[in-house]
mmCIF file of C-alpha atoms and ligand atoms in Angstrom:
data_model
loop_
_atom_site.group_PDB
_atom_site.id
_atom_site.type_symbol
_atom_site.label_atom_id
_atom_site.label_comp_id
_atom_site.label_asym_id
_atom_site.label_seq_id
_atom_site.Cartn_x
_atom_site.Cartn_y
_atom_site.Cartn_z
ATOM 1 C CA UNK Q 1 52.523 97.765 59.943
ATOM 2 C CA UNK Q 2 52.712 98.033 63.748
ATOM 3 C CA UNK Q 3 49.928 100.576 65.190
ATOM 4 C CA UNK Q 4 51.997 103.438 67.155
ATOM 5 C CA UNK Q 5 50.638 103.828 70.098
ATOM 6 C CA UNK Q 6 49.895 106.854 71.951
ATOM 7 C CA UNK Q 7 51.137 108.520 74.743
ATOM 8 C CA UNK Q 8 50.337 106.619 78.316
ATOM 9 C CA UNK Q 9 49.099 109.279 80.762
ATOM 10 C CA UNK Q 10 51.077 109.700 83.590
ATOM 11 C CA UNK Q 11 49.519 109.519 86.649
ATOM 12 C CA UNK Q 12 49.478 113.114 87.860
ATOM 13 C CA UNK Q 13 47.646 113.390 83.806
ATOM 14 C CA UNK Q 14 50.878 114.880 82.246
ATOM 15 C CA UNK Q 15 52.619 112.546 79.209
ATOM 16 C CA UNK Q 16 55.116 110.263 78.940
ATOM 17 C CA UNK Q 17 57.897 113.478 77.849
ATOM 18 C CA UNK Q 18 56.971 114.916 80.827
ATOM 19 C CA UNK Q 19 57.807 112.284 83.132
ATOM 20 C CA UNK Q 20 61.471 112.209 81.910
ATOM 21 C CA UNK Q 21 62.010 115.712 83.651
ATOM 22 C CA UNK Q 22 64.561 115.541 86.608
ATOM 23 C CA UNK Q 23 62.590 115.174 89.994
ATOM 24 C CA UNK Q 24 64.237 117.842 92.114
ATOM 25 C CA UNK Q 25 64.586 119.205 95.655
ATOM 26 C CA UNK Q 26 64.030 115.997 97.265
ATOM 27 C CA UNK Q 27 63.383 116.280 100.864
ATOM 28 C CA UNK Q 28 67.558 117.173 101.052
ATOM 29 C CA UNK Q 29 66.820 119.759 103.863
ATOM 30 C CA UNK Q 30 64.987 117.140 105.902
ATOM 31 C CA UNK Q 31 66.497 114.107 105.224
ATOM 32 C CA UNK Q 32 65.696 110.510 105.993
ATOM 33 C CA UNK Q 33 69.107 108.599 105.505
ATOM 34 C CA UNK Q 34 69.575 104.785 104.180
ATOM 35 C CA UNK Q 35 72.166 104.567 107.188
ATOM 36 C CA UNK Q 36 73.551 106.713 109.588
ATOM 37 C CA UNK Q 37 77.039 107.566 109.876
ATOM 38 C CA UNK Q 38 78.543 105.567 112.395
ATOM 39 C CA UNK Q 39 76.594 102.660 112.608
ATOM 40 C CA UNK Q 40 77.412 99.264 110.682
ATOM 41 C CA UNK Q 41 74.970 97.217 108.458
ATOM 42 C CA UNK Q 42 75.556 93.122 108.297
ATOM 43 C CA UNK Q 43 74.149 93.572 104.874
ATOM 44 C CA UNK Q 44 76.984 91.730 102.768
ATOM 45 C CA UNK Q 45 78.139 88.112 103.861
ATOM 46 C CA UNK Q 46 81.736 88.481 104.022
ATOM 47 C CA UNK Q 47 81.956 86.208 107.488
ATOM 48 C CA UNK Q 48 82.567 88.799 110.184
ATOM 49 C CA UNK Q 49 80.858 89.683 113.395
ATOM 50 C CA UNK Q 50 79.262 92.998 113.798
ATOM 51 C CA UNK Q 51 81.793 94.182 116.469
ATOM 52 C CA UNK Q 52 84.692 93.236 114.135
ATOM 53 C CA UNK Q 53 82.878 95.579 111.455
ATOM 54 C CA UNK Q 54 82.271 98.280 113.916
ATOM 55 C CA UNK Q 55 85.746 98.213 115.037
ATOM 56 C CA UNK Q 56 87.027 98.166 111.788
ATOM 57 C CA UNK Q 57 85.346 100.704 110.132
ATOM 58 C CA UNK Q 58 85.668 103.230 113.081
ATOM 59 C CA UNK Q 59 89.658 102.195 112.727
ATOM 60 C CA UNK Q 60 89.377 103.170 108.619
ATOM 61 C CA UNK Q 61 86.999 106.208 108.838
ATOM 62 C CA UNK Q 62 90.241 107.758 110.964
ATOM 63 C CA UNK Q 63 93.038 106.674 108.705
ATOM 64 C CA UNK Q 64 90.716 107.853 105.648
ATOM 65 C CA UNK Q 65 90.238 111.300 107.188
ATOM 66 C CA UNK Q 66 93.647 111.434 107.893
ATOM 67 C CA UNK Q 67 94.996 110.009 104.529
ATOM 68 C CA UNK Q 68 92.571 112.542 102.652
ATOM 69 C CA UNK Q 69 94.073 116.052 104.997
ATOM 70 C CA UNK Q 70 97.901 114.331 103.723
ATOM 71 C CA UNK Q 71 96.308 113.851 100.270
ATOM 72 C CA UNK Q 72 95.364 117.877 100.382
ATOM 73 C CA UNK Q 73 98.545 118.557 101.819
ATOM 74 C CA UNK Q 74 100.349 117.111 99.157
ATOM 75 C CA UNK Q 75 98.250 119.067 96.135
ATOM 76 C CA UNK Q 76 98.854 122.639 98.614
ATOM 77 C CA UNK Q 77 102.534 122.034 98.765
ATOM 78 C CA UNK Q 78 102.644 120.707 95.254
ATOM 79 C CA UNK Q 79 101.569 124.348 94.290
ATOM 80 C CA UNK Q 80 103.078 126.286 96.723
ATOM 81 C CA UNK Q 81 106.730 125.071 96.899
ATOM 82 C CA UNK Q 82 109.642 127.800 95.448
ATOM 83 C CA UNK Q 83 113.545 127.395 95.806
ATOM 84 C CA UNK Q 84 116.237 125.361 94.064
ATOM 85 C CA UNK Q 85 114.270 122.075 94.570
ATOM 86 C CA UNK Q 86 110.995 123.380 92.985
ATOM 87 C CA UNK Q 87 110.917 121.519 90.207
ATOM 88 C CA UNK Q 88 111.540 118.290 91.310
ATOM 89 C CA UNK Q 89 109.145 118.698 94.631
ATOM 90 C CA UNK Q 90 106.574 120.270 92.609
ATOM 91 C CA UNK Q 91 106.832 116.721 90.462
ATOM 92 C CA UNK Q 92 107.064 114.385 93.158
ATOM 93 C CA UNK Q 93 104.409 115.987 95.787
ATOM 94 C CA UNK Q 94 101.659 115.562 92.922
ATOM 95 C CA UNK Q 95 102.965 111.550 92.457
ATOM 96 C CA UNK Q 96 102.298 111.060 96.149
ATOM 97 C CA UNK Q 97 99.164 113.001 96.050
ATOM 98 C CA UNK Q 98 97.781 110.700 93.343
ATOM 99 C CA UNK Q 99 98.726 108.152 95.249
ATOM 100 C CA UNK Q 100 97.247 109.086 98.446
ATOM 101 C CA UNK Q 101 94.534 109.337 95.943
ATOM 102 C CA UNK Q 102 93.636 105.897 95.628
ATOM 103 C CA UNK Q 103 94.751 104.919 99.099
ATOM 104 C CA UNK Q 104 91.465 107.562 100.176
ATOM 105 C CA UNK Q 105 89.441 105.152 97.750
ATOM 106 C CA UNK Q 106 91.059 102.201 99.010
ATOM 107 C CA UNK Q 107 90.117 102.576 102.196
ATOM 108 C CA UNK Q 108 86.547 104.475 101.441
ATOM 109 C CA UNK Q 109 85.459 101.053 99.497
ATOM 110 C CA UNK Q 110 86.903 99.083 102.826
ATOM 111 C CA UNK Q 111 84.412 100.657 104.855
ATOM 112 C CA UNK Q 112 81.009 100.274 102.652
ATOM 113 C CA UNK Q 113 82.494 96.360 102.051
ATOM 114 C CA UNK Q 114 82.754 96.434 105.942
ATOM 115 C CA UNK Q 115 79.186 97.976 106.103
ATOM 116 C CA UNK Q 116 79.918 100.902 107.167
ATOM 117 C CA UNK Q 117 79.417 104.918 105.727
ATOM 118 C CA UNK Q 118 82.734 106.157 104.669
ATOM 119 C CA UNK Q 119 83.720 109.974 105.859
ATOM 120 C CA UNK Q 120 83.584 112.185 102.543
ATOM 121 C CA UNK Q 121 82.935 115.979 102.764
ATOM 122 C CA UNK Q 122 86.006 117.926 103.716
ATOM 123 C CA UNK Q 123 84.264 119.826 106.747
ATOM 124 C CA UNK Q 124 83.858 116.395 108.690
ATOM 125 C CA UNK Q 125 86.623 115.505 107.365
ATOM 126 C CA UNK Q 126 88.422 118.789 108.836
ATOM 127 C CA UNK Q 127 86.659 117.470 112.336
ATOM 128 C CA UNK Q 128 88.024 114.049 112.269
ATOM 129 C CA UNK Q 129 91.449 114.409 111.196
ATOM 130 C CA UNK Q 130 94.346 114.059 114.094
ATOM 131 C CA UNK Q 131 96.886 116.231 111.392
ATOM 132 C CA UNK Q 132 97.600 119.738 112.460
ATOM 133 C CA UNK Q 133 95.976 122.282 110.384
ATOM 134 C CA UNK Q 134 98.625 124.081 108.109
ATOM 135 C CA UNK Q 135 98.325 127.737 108.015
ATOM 136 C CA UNK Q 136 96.722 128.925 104.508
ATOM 137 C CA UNK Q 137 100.187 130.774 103.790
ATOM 138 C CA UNK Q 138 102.828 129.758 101.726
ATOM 139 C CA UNK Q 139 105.844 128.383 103.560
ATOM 140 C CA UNK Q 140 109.031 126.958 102.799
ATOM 141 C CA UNK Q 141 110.282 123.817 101.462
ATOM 142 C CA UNK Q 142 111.555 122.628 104.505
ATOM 143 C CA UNK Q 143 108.768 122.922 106.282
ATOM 144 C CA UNK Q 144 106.408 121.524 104.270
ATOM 145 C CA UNK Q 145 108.706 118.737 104.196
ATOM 146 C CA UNK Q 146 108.281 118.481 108.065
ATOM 147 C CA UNK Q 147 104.433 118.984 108.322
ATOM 148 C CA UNK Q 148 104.360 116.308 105.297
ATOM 149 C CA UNK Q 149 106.798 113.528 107.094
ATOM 150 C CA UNK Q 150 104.795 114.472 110.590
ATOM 151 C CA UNK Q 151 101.487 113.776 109.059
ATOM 152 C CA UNK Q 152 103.006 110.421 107.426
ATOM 153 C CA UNK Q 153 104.262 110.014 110.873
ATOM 154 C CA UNK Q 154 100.878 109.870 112.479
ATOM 155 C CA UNK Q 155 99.282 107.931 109.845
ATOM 156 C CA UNK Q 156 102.205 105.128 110.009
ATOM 157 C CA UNK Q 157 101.505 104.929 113.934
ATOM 158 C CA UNK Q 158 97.809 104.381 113.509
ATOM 159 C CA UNK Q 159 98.616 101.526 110.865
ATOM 160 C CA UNK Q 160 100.504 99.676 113.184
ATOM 161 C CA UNK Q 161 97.492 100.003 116.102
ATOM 162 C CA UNK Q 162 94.935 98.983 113.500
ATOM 163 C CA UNK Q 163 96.624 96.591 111.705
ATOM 164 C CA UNK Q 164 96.868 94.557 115.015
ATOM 165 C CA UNK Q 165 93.527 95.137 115.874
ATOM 166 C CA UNK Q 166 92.207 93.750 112.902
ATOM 167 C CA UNK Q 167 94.272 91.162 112.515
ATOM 168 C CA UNK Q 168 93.678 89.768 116.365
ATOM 169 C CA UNK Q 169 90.040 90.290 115.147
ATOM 170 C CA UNK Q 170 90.259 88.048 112.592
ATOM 171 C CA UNK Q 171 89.360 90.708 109.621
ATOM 172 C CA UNK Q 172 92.523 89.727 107.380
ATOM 173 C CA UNK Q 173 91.191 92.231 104.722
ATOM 174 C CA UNK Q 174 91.300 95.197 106.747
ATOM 175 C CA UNK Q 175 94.720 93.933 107.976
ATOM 176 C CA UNK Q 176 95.964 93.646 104.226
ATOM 177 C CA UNK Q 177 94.272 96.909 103.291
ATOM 178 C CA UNK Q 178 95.977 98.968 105.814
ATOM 179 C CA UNK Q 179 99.183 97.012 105.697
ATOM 180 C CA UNK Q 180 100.154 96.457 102.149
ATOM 181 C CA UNK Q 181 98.257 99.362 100.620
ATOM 182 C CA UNK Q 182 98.584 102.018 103.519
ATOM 183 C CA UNK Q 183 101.804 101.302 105.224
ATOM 184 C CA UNK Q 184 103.541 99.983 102.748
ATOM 185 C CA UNK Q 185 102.789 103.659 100.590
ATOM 186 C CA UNK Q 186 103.513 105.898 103.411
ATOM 187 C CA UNK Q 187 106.570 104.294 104.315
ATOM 188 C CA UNK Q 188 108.015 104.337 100.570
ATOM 189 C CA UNK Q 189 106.352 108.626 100.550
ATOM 190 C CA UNK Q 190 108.352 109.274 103.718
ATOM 191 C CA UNK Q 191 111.658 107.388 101.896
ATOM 192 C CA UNK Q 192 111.699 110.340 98.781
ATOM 193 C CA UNK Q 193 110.392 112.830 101.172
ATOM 194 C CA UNK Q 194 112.815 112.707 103.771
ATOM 195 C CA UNK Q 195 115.903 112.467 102.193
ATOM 196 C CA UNK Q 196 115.721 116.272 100.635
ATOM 197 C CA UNK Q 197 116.269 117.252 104.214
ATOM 198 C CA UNK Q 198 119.395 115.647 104.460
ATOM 199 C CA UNK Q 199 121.758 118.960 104.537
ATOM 200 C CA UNK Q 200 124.724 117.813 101.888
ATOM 201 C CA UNK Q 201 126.653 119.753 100.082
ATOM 202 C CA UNK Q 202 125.345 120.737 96.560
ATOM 203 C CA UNK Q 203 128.790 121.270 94.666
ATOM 204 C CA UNK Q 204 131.803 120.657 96.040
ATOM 205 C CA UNK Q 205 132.714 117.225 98.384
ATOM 206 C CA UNK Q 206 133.457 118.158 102.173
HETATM 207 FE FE1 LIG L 1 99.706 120.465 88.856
#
């Protein structure tokens, strides 16, 4: 029968249990980052140039401040909306939002794979963001139709600069990223968005 063995000592002369207890308060008032925000690390061998990456990322960190303040946008007017059309914006603002979703981790993951530090919390992203800043109130449907298309709007421009950019640089994967993921979703949001602003008539043909 195998002899148990007893309890190593930790070093600071405390047990083995003990030294499963969570370390806390790290030095997270003082810190000491892994990488500052803003610069690029040629860590990962995926064949591009340090100024590509820089470029790049800079290019992302904008569209993924921007696509998270639409992705909030989406979950406020997906609460807020009231009138005829309730139910149906109430359903379709919370499809985009989940969408716009995983276009913010799309486009996160981009950056680390570019070597870069993705923007996260919301007050940087609040400083970041080109989208106007809605008012806390609730407004109504149609104009949280036309803050959501303007913000699309904005976003959709910026894909078109970046897209370019990356692709004259030579980094296809940011070109396919913002392309087939980014465009390609706004352009389809603003589609089903856009067309309950179209004044017809509800009942009876003109
Ligand atoms: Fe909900």
């Amino acid at each position: 029968m195998a002899k148990s063995k007893a309890p190593e000592k930790h070093p600071q002369g405390t047990t083995d249990s003990a030294s499963v207890q969570p370390v806390m308060n790290q030095q997270f008032d003082a810190p000491k980052p892994l990488q500052k925000y803003g610069t690029v690390s040629q860590r990962l061998p995926i064949g591009l140039d340090e100024k590509t990456r820089q470029e790049s990322v800079t290019s992302l960190n904008q569209l993924l401040a921007d696509t998270m303040t639409l992705r909030d946008m989406y979950k406020k007017h997906h609460w807020q909306v009231v009138g005829p059309t309730f139910y149906q914006l109430h359903l379709l603002y919370d499809k985009h939002y989940e969408e716009q979703s995983g276009l913010v981790d799309t486009i996160a993951e981009r950056i680390q794979i570019l070597g870069g530090v993705a923007v996260a919390m919301a007050h940087d992203v609040a400083e970041l963001t080109t989208i106007p800043r809605p008012p806390k109130d609730r407004e109504e449907a149609p104009v949280q139709v036309s803050r959501l298309l303007e913000a699309h709007q904005i976003i959709l421009k910026n894909c078109h600069k970046y897209a370019k950019e990356a692709d004259d640089a030579g980094d296809d994967g940011t070109n396919d990223v913002v392309v087939s993921d980014v465009m390609r979703t706004n352009e389809l949001q603003v589609w089903f968005v856009s067309e309950h602003v179209v004044d017809t008539p509800l009942v009876r043909a003109e």
